[in-house]
Protein backbone atom coordinates (compact mmCIF):
# COMPACT_ATOMS: atom_id res chain seq x y z
CA MET A 1 -21.75 -15.42 -3.43
CA GLY A 2 -20.54 -12.08 -2.37
CA PHE A 3 -20.95 -8.44 -2.91
CA LEU A 4 -18.56 -7.87 -5.05
CA SER A 5 -19.25 -10.70 -7.87
CA ASN A 6 -23.14 -8.74 -7.60
CA PHE A 7 -21.66 -5.87 -8.18
CA ILE A 8 -19.56 -6.83 -11.07
CA ASN A 9 -22.24 -9.26 -12.85
CA SER A 10 -24.15 -6.06 -13.23
CA LEU A 11 -21.73 -4.55 -16.03
CA ILE A 12 -21.82 -7.71 -18.21
CA GLY A 13 -24.36 -5.69 -20.35
CA ARG A 14 -22.22 -3.09 -21.18
CA THR A 15 -20.01 -5.19 -23.48
CA ALA A 16 -20.29 -7.22 -26.47
CA TYR A 17 -19.99 -10.38 -27.64
CA LEU A 18 -15.71 -11.20 -27.81
CA ALA A 19 -13.67 -13.45 -30.01
CA GLY A 20 -10.19 -14.98 -29.64
CA TYR A 21 -7.85 -14.84 -26.77
CA GLY A 22 -5.67 -12.07 -25.29
CA THR A 23 -2.90 -11.77 -22.87
CA LYS A 24 -3.42 -13.72 -19.68
CA SER A 25 -2.80 -12.41 -15.97
CA VAL A 26 0.41 -14.12 -14.51
CA ASN A 27 -0.18 -16.42 -11.23
CA VAL A 28 0.07 -15.03 -7.84
CA ASN A 29 1.34 -17.19 -5.25
CA PRO A 30 -1.22 -17.23 -2.49
CA ASP A 31 1.07 -17.91 0.39
CA LEU A 32 1.99 -14.24 -0.52
CA GLU A 33 -0.39 -12.90 1.67
CA LYS A 34 -0.10 -15.32 4.13
CA ASP A 35 3.44 -14.73 5.64
CA ALA A 36 3.56 -12.37 8.20
CA THR A 37 6.49 -10.10 6.87
CA CYS A 38 5.08 -9.95 3.55
CA VAL A 39 1.77 -8.55 4.76
CA ALA A 40 3.47 -6.32 7.24
CA ILE A 41 5.21 -4.68 4.29
CA LEU A 42 2.46 -4.66 2.28
CA ASP A 43 0.28 -3.05 4.56
CA THR A 44 2.83 -0.30 5.47
CA ASN A 45 3.23 0.58 1.90
CA ALA A 46 -0.49 0.79 0.74
CA THR A 47 -0.72 2.83 3.99
CA HIS A 48 1.72 5.39 3.25
CA ILE A 49 0.44 5.32 -0.40
CA SER A 50 -2.84 5.94 0.60
CA ARG A 51 -2.06 9.03 2.43
CA GLY A 52 -2.24 11.19 -0.94
CA GLN A 53 -4.33 13.49 -2.09
CA ILE A 54 -5.73 12.90 -5.72
CA VAL A 55 -7.18 16.25 -7.31
CA HIS A 56 -8.19 17.51 -10.54
CA VAL A 57 -5.70 19.87 -11.91
CA ILE A 58 -5.06 21.98 -15.42
CA LYS A 59 -1.42 22.02 -16.56
CA ASP A 60 0.04 24.70 -19.37
CA GLN A 61 1.84 24.00 -22.11
CA ASP A 62 5.33 23.80 -20.36
CA GLY A 63 3.43 20.85 -18.02
CA ARG A 64 3.37 23.26 -14.49
CA ILE A 65 0.22 23.03 -12.81
CA LYS A 66 -1.43 26.54 -13.11
CA GLN A 67 -4.96 25.70 -11.58
CA ILE A 68 -5.95 22.97 -9.05
CA LYS A 69 -10.36 22.26 -9.47
CA ARG A 70 -10.75 21.11 -6.02
CA THR A 71 -14.79 21.33 -7.04
CA SER A 72 -14.85 19.56 -9.99
CA ASP A 73 -16.73 16.21 -10.53
CA TYR A 74 -12.95 14.45 -10.83
CA THR A 75 -11.91 15.54 -7.46
CA LYS A 76 -14.99 14.91 -6.16
CA LEU A 77 -14.80 11.49 -7.20
CA PHE A 78 -12.13 10.53 -5.47
CA ALA A 79 -13.04 12.49 -2.29
CA ARG A 80 -16.27 9.79 -1.89
CA PRO A 81 -15.33 6.99 -4.66
CA ASN A 82 -18.39 4.77 -4.13
CA ARG A 83 -21.35 3.60 -1.85
CA MET A 84 -19.03 1.32 0.20
CA MET A 85 -15.77 2.92 0.42
CA THR A 86 -13.97 6.05 2.03
CA ALA A 87 -10.95 7.93 -0.02
CA GLN A 88 -8.38 6.16 2.11
CA GLU A 89 -9.77 3.14 1.65
CA PHE A 90 -10.10 3.08 -2.15
CA LYS A 91 -6.57 4.33 -2.40
CA TYR A 92 -5.18 1.77 -0.31
CA ALA A 93 -7.20 -1.07 -2.01
CA MET A 94 -5.59 0.03 -5.32
CA ALA A 95 -1.70 -0.28 -3.63
CA TRP A 96 -2.31 -3.62 -2.10
CA GLN A 97 -3.76 -5.40 -5.47
CA ALA A 98 -0.99 -3.36 -7.32
CA GLN A 99 1.64 -4.85 -4.86
CA VAL A 100 0.55 -8.33 -4.93
CA THR A 101 -0.95 -8.63 -8.73
CA ASN A 102 1.02 -6.06 -10.20
CA THR A 103 -1.74 -5.33 -12.16
CA ALA A 104 -4.42 -3.42 -10.43
CA PHE A 105 -7.82 -2.41 -12.04
CA ALA A 106 -10.58 0.13 -11.12
CA TRP A 107 -13.66 0.24 -12.82
CA VAL A 108 -15.41 3.82 -13.57
CA ARG A 109 -19.12 4.69 -13.81
CA TRP A 110 -20.35 7.08 -16.07
CA ASP A 111 -23.21 9.07 -15.58
CA ASN A 112 -25.49 9.82 -18.91
CA ARG A 113 -23.28 13.57 -19.28
CA MET A 114 -20.43 11.22 -19.43
CA LYS A 115 -18.96 12.58 -15.94
CA PRO A 116 -17.74 10.00 -13.62
CA VAL A 117 -19.92 9.34 -10.74
CA GLU A 118 -18.15 5.73 -8.76
CA ILE A 119 -15.06 4.24 -9.30
CA TRP A 120 -14.58 0.66 -7.63
CA PRO A 121 -11.23 -1.70 -7.10
CA LEU A 122 -11.76 -4.69 -8.89
CA VAL A 123 -10.22 -8.03 -7.03
CA TYR A 124 -9.80 -11.06 -9.34
CA LEU A 125 -7.79 -14.21 -9.11
CA GLN A 126 -7.52 -14.34 -13.14
CA PHE A 127 -8.02 -11.83 -16.19
CA GLU A 128 -8.03 -12.34 -19.84
CA ILE A 129 -8.01 -9.67 -22.57
CA ARG A 130 -10.13 -10.32 -25.33
CA GLU A 131 -10.91 -8.03 -28.27
CA LEU A 132 -14.49 -6.48 -28.92
CA ILE A 133 -16.51 -7.94 -31.99
CA GLY A 134 -18.54 -5.51 -34.16
CA ARG A 135 -16.47 -2.34 -32.80
CA LYS A 136 -12.97 -1.46 -32.07
CA GLY A 137 -11.57 -2.04 -28.29
CA TYR A 138 -10.83 -4.25 -26.04
CA ALA A 139 -12.53 -5.86 -22.54
CA VAL A 140 -11.48 -7.91 -19.62
CA ALA A 141 -12.49 -11.17 -18.79
CA ILE A 142 -12.25 -11.54 -14.96
CA ARG A 143 -12.81 -14.52 -12.44
CA THR A 144 -13.53 -12.98 -9.04
CA PRO A 145 -12.55 -14.64 -5.86
CA GLU A 146 -16.18 -16.12 -5.38
CA GLY A 147 -15.60 -17.87 -9.01
CA ALA A 148 -17.92 -15.58 -11.20
CA GLN A 149 -16.81 -14.92 -14.82
CA VAL A 150 -17.31 -11.12 -15.71
CA VAL A 151 -16.51 -9.24 -18.70
CA VAL A 152 -15.74 -5.59 -18.52
CA ASP A 153 -15.25 -3.05 -21.08
CA MET A 154 -11.58 -1.60 -21.34
CA GLU A 155 -12.89 1.56 -22.07
CA ASP A 156 -14.38 2.24 -18.64
CA LEU A 157 -10.89 0.44 -16.43
CA VAL A 158 -8.48 2.46 -14.53
CA VAL A 159 -5.10 -0.24 -15.36
CA LEU A 160 -2.10 0.35 -12.79
CA ARG A 161 0.64 -1.59 -13.51
CA ARG A 162 3.74 -2.32 -11.81
CA LYS A 163 6.71 -3.93 -12.88
CA TYR A 164 5.79 -3.80 -16.38
CA ASP A 165 8.63 -4.58 -19.32
CA GLY A 166 6.21 -4.25 -22.06
CA SER A 167 6.38 -8.10 -23.31
CA THR A 168 3.06 -8.33 -21.93
CA TYR A 169 -0.08 -6.71 -21.00
CA ALA A 170 0.15 -7.50 -17.48
CA GLY A 171 3.40 -6.53 -15.28
CA ARG A 172 5.86 -9.37 -14.54
CA GLY A 173 4.77 -11.87 -11.41
CA ASN A 174 6.65 -12.21 -7.92
CA ASP A 175 8.17 -15.33 -8.85
CA ALA A 176 11.27 -13.81 -7.37
CA LEU A 177 9.43 -14.40 -3.66
CA ASP A 178 8.62 -18.00 -4.46
CA GLY A 179 11.69 -19.40 -3.37
CA SER A 180 12.00 -17.32 -0.20
CA LEU A 181 8.62 -17.96 0.86
CA GLU A 182 8.46 -21.82 0.37
CA MET A 183 12.10 -21.65 2.76
CA MET A 184 10.32 -19.24 5.36
CA GLN A 185 6.95 -21.75 5.44
CA ASN A 186 9.39 -24.77 5.88
CA MET A 187 11.30 -23.03 8.70
CA TYR A 188 8.42 -21.99 10.10
CA ALA A 189 7.03 -25.87 10.50
CA SER A 190 9.98 -27.05 11.48
CA LEU A 191 10.09 -24.70 14.45
CA GLN A 192 6.27 -25.62 15.52
CA LYS A 193 7.67 -29.32 15.30
CA ALA A 194 10.13 -28.64 17.42
CA MET A 195 8.49 -26.46 19.99
CA GLU A 196 5.96 -29.21 20.23
CA VAL A 197 8.73 -31.64 21.25
CA SER A 198 10.10 -29.17 23.84
CA ASN A 199 7.23 -28.84 25.43
CA LYS A 200 6.33 -32.22 25.84
CA VAL A 201 10.00 -33.60 26.52
CA HIS A 202 11.01 -32.10 29.76
CA GLY A 203 14.18 -34.29 30.74
CA LEU A 204 16.16 -37.59 30.59
CA PHE A 205 15.21 -40.14 33.72
CA THR A 206 18.02 -42.61 34.07
CA GLN A 207 18.99 -45.74 36.41
CA LYS A 208 22.26 -46.68 37.55
CA ASN A 209 21.23 -50.49 36.78
CA ALA A 210 23.02 -51.91 33.76
CA MET A 211 20.71 -55.62 33.98
CA LEU A 212 17.44 -53.63 34.25
CA ALA A 213 15.29 -55.20 31.71
CA THR A 214 13.61 -53.18 28.95
CA LYS A 215 10.22 -53.63 30.47
CA SER A 216 11.39 -52.82 33.99
CA ALA A 217 12.89 -49.64 32.80
CA GLU A 218 9.48 -48.51 31.59
CA GLN A 219 7.90 -49.33 35.03
CA ALA A 220 10.47 -47.41 36.54
CA GLN A 221 9.93 -44.60 33.89
CA LYS A 222 6.15 -44.44 34.79
CA ASP A 223 6.72 -44.84 38.41
CA PHE A 224 9.00 -41.92 38.20
CA ALA A 225 6.59 -39.67 36.18
CA LYS A 226 4.04 -40.57 38.93
CA ARG A 227 5.94 -39.48 41.56
CA VAL A 228 6.49 -36.15 39.63
CA LYS A 229 2.50 -35.59 39.23
CA GLU A 230 2.30 -36.14 43.00
CA ALA A 231 4.91 -34.17 44.22
CA GLU A 232 3.17 -31.08 42.35
CA ALA A 233 0.75 -31.43 45.12
CA SER A 234 2.89 -31.87 48.14
CA GLY A 235 5.61 -29.30 47.67
CA GLY A 236 7.44 -30.05 44.51
CA ILE A 237 9.98 -32.53 45.74
CA VAL A 238 10.80 -35.57 43.95
CA ALA A 239 13.12 -37.94 46.07
CA LEU A 240 15.52 -40.16 44.01
CA ASP A 241 17.46 -43.43 45.41
CA ALA A 242 21.12 -43.79 44.72
CA THR A 243 20.34 -45.97 41.52
CA GLU A 244 18.35 -42.97 40.01
CA ALA A 245 19.54 -39.70 38.06
CA TYR A 246 17.07 -37.05 36.42
CA THR A 247 18.62 -34.66 33.93
CA PRO A 248 16.57 -31.48 33.00
CA LEU A 249 16.33 -30.59 29.39
CA THR A 250 16.87 -27.09 27.90
CA VAL A 251 15.83 -27.15 24.20
CA SER A 252 16.55 -23.96 22.46
CA THR A 253 14.05 -24.00 19.46
CA TRP A 254 14.46 -20.74 17.97
CA ALA A 255 18.27 -20.41 17.79
CA ALA A 256 18.68 -23.06 15.53
CA ASN A 257 16.98 -21.26 12.59
CA ALA A 258 17.12 -17.41 13.92
CA ALA A 259 20.04 -16.82 11.80
CA GLN A 260 18.48 -18.31 8.54
CA MET A 261 15.10 -16.82 9.10
CA LYS A 262 16.48 -13.25 9.51
CA GLU A 263 18.25 -13.47 6.45
CA LEU A 264 15.03 -14.75 4.71
CA GLU A 265 12.93 -11.57 6.14
CA LYS A 266 15.58 -9.42 4.94
CA ARG A 267 15.48 -10.90 1.17
CA LEU A 268 12.05 -10.18 1.41
CA TYR A 269 12.39 -6.21 2.79
CA THR A 270 15.11 -5.96 0.05
CA PHE A 271 12.46 -7.65 -2.67
CA TRP A 272 9.72 -4.64 -1.44
CA ARG A 273 12.42 -2.17 -1.18
CA THR A 274 11.18 -1.18 1.86
CA PRO A 275 13.47 -1.05 4.98
CA ALA A 276 12.64 -2.97 8.15
CA GLU A 277 12.72 0.68 10.26
CA VAL A 278 9.77 2.14 8.19
CA VAL A 279 7.67 -1.25 8.81
CA ASP A 280 8.27 -1.21 12.40
CA ASN A 281 8.34 2.41 12.81
CA THR A 282 11.87 3.21 13.75
CA ALA A 283 13.12 4.54 10.86
CA ASN A 284 14.88 8.05 11.00
CA GLU A 285 14.24 11.10 9.16
CA GLN A 286 16.41 10.39 6.46
CA THR A 287 15.48 6.72 5.95
CA MET A 288 11.78 7.97 5.42
CA MET A 289 12.67 10.65 3.14
CA ASN A 290 14.58 8.03 0.60
CA TYR A 291 11.62 5.98 0.95
CA PHE A 292 8.94 8.33 0.01
CA ASP A 293 11.18 9.44 -2.80
CA ALA A 294 11.73 5.23 -3.73
CA ILE A 295 8.59 4.02 -3.10
CA VAL A 296 5.57 6.22 -2.50
CA GLU A 297 6.14 9.01 -4.65
CA PRO A 298 6.67 7.16 -7.86
CA PHE A 299 3.84 5.19 -6.88
CA TRP A 300 1.92 8.43 -6.97
CA GLU A 301 2.72 9.32 -10.30
CA GLU A 302 1.89 6.34 -11.87
CA MET A 303 -1.50 6.46 -10.56
CA GLY A 304 -1.92 9.96 -11.83
CA GLU A 305 -0.73 8.71 -15.18
CA ALA A 306 -3.45 5.67 -15.00
CA PHE A 307 -6.06 7.87 -13.76
CA THR A 308 -5.37 10.71 -16.28
CA ARG A 309 -5.68 8.51 -19.18
CA ALA A 310 -8.87 6.61 -17.93
CA LEU A 311 -10.84 9.97 -17.25
CA PHE A 312 -9.98 11.94 -19.82
CA THR A 313 -10.29 12.04 -23.91
CA ARG A 314 -6.93 13.02 -25.73
CA ARG A 315 -8.76 16.53 -26.53
CA GLU A 316 -9.63 16.65 -22.63
CA GLN A 317 -5.78 15.83 -21.56
CA ASP A 318 -4.26 18.56 -24.72
CA PHE A 319 -6.28 21.10 -23.10
CA GLY A 320 -3.96 20.63 -20.06
CA ASN A 321 -6.69 18.36 -17.97
CA ALA A 322 -5.14 15.94 -15.44
CA ILE A 323 -5.41 13.60 -12.24
CA MET A 324 -2.50 13.95 -9.94
CA VAL A 325 -1.36 12.02 -6.78
CA THR A 326 0.37 14.44 -4.28
CA SER A 327 0.69 15.31 -0.65
CA SER A 328 3.33 17.76 1.32
CA ALA A 329 6.65 17.89 0.23
CA ALA A 330 7.92 17.24 3.43
CA THR A 331 5.84 14.26 4.36
CA GLY A 332 8.68 12.02 5.85
CA ALA A 333 10.24 14.85 7.33
CA SER A 334 10.71 15.44 11.40
CA TRP A 335 8.66 18.37 13.19
CA GLY A 336 12.11 19.99 13.67
CA THR A 337 12.46 20.28 9.84
CA LYS A 338 9.02 21.46 9.43
CA LEU A 339 9.51 24.35 11.68
CA ASN A 340 12.82 24.45 10.12
CA ILE A 341 10.75 25.12 6.73
CA ILE A 342 8.54 27.60 7.90
CA ASN A 343 11.29 29.48 9.67
CA SER A 344 13.11 29.69 6.21
CA THR A 345 10.50 30.82 3.85
CA LYS A 346 8.05 32.90 6.05
CA GLU A 347 10.25 36.05 5.37
CA ILE A 348 9.97 35.88 1.66
CA GLY A 349 6.53 34.72 0.58
CA LEU A 350 7.46 31.56 -0.67
CA LEU A 351 4.45 29.83 0.79
CA THR A 352 0.83 30.98 2.12
CA LYS A 353 -0.54 30.42 5.64
CA ASN A 354 -2.86 27.54 4.87
CA GLN A 355 0.46 26.11 3.28
CA TYR A 356 2.41 26.11 6.17
CA LEU A 357 -0.71 24.51 8.35
CA GLU A 358 -1.02 21.81 5.72
CA LEU A 359 2.49 21.20 6.37
CA LEU A 360 2.07 20.70 10.32
CA GLY A 361 -1.15 18.94 9.32
CA TYR A 362 -3.79 21.42 10.55
CA PRO A 363 -6.68 22.54 8.68
CA PRO A 364 -6.67 25.52 6.67
CA VAL A 365 -8.18 28.88 7.55
CA ASP A 366 -10.13 31.94 6.22
CA ASP A 367 -8.06 34.29 4.12
CA GLY A 368 -5.29 31.68 4.44
CA ASP A 369 -4.62 31.49 0.84
CA VAL A 370 -2.33 34.62 0.49
CA ALA A 371 1.39 35.01 1.32
CA TYR A 372 3.20 37.55 3.29
CA VAL A 373 6.72 38.90 3.00
CA SER A 374 8.77 40.95 5.47
CA LEU A 375 7.63 44.22 4.52
CA ASN A 376 5.79 44.87 8.12
CA TYR A 377 4.14 40.90 6.56
CA ILE A 378 1.68 42.68 4.45
CA LYS A 379 0.14 40.99 1.80
CA SER A 380 2.82 40.31 -1.16
CA THR A 381 -0.12 41.67 -3.58
CA ASP A 382 -0.01 45.03 -1.74
CA MET A 383 3.85 45.38 -1.91
CA SER A 384 3.75 48.31 -4.75
CA LYS A 385 1.28 50.00 -2.84
CA TYR A 386 3.65 49.93 0.29
CA GLN A 387 6.49 51.31 -1.84
CA VAL A 388 4.39 54.24 -3.81
CA GLY A 389 1.87 55.04 -0.69
CA ALA A 390 -0.95 55.43 -2.99
CA ASP A 391 -3.02 52.87 -5.98
CA GLY A 392 -1.96 54.29 -9.33
CA GLY A 393 1.43 55.57 -8.75
CA SER A 394 4.25 55.51 -11.15
CA GLU A 395 7.04 53.22 -11.28
CA ASN A 396 9.36 56.14 -9.75
CA GLY A 397 6.57 56.68 -7.11
CA THR A 398 5.44 59.89 -8.57
CA ASP A 399 1.67 60.46 -9.30
CA GLU A 400 1.06 61.33 -13.23
CA ASP A 401 -0.87 63.80 -14.79
């Protein structure tokens, strides 16, 4: 039994007995993670999604962020999610599971003070929602890849759903891919057979003797093959008489299916809403920006809402506590665009020095969290002192008695 099953088994004691049956998970096509194009798309999306930073923030009553709590237990939770994973690996695993199953789970372990200690992505083959007996609430019965059946309290789970239409508990399946995947597999199989034939049959040997018996023709073929083999060791030249002819075959196994396979791959890119240029790292700046706007940032927003709901009570949320997944607004921008942003904003105090460094991918520096403006590039907080010439000056620039 694998590590994950042993780990989840330890959670059984945290739940009560269950009665009845709830919503079941959708079926997952196993060919999805076997197709090279699908795997490349999933890997691309999960990689970009995992670049986001997960932080604990405080919002005001208008939903605007007024504080980022980088040292809180919740921010630290995502910096080191568990004993086996890095922060990037955890986010990658959640993104991968959410795309493949459309319903991803993460289990939160709490300490005695009800502070989060660890968070683990749960990999499953199937799950089922059930109602708890003896107290209000629900649990999730999970069948792991190793075949173990375990039960987890819903209160300890982060639930991230994709393609969710509200008709069931789980997100919708990827059934729309089944036809394309089946055709792709059939094309790959026929292509492999064609390649095997082309590698074994190299040409046609004919004799101009119409009265030659079948056995005689077969013997002549064997004799010719023997002569070809002997020629390999003696210069590579085969002698033919006037009654013999050899026509080499050039079998193009790829041309017959190239157009169809290209069209099927296009359908895969369309289903995942991921441009092929993003997958093969040839996308221009505008394509990357569109990709982040359409795929990555909405996913970050969904993750933030799911983590917020699982980690904070309703009262804590009313006080503005939330989890946010974010990154530089110019993540998909080119180096030139980032430099233009810096040059356009450096004189108005819009961004701090550390924000500029983050935009360029560099670490922060001491005293880098203040903004500078063009009044000889002083601190924005010292503008009034610069104008009046001394502390405590009046608004009209004179000292008051």
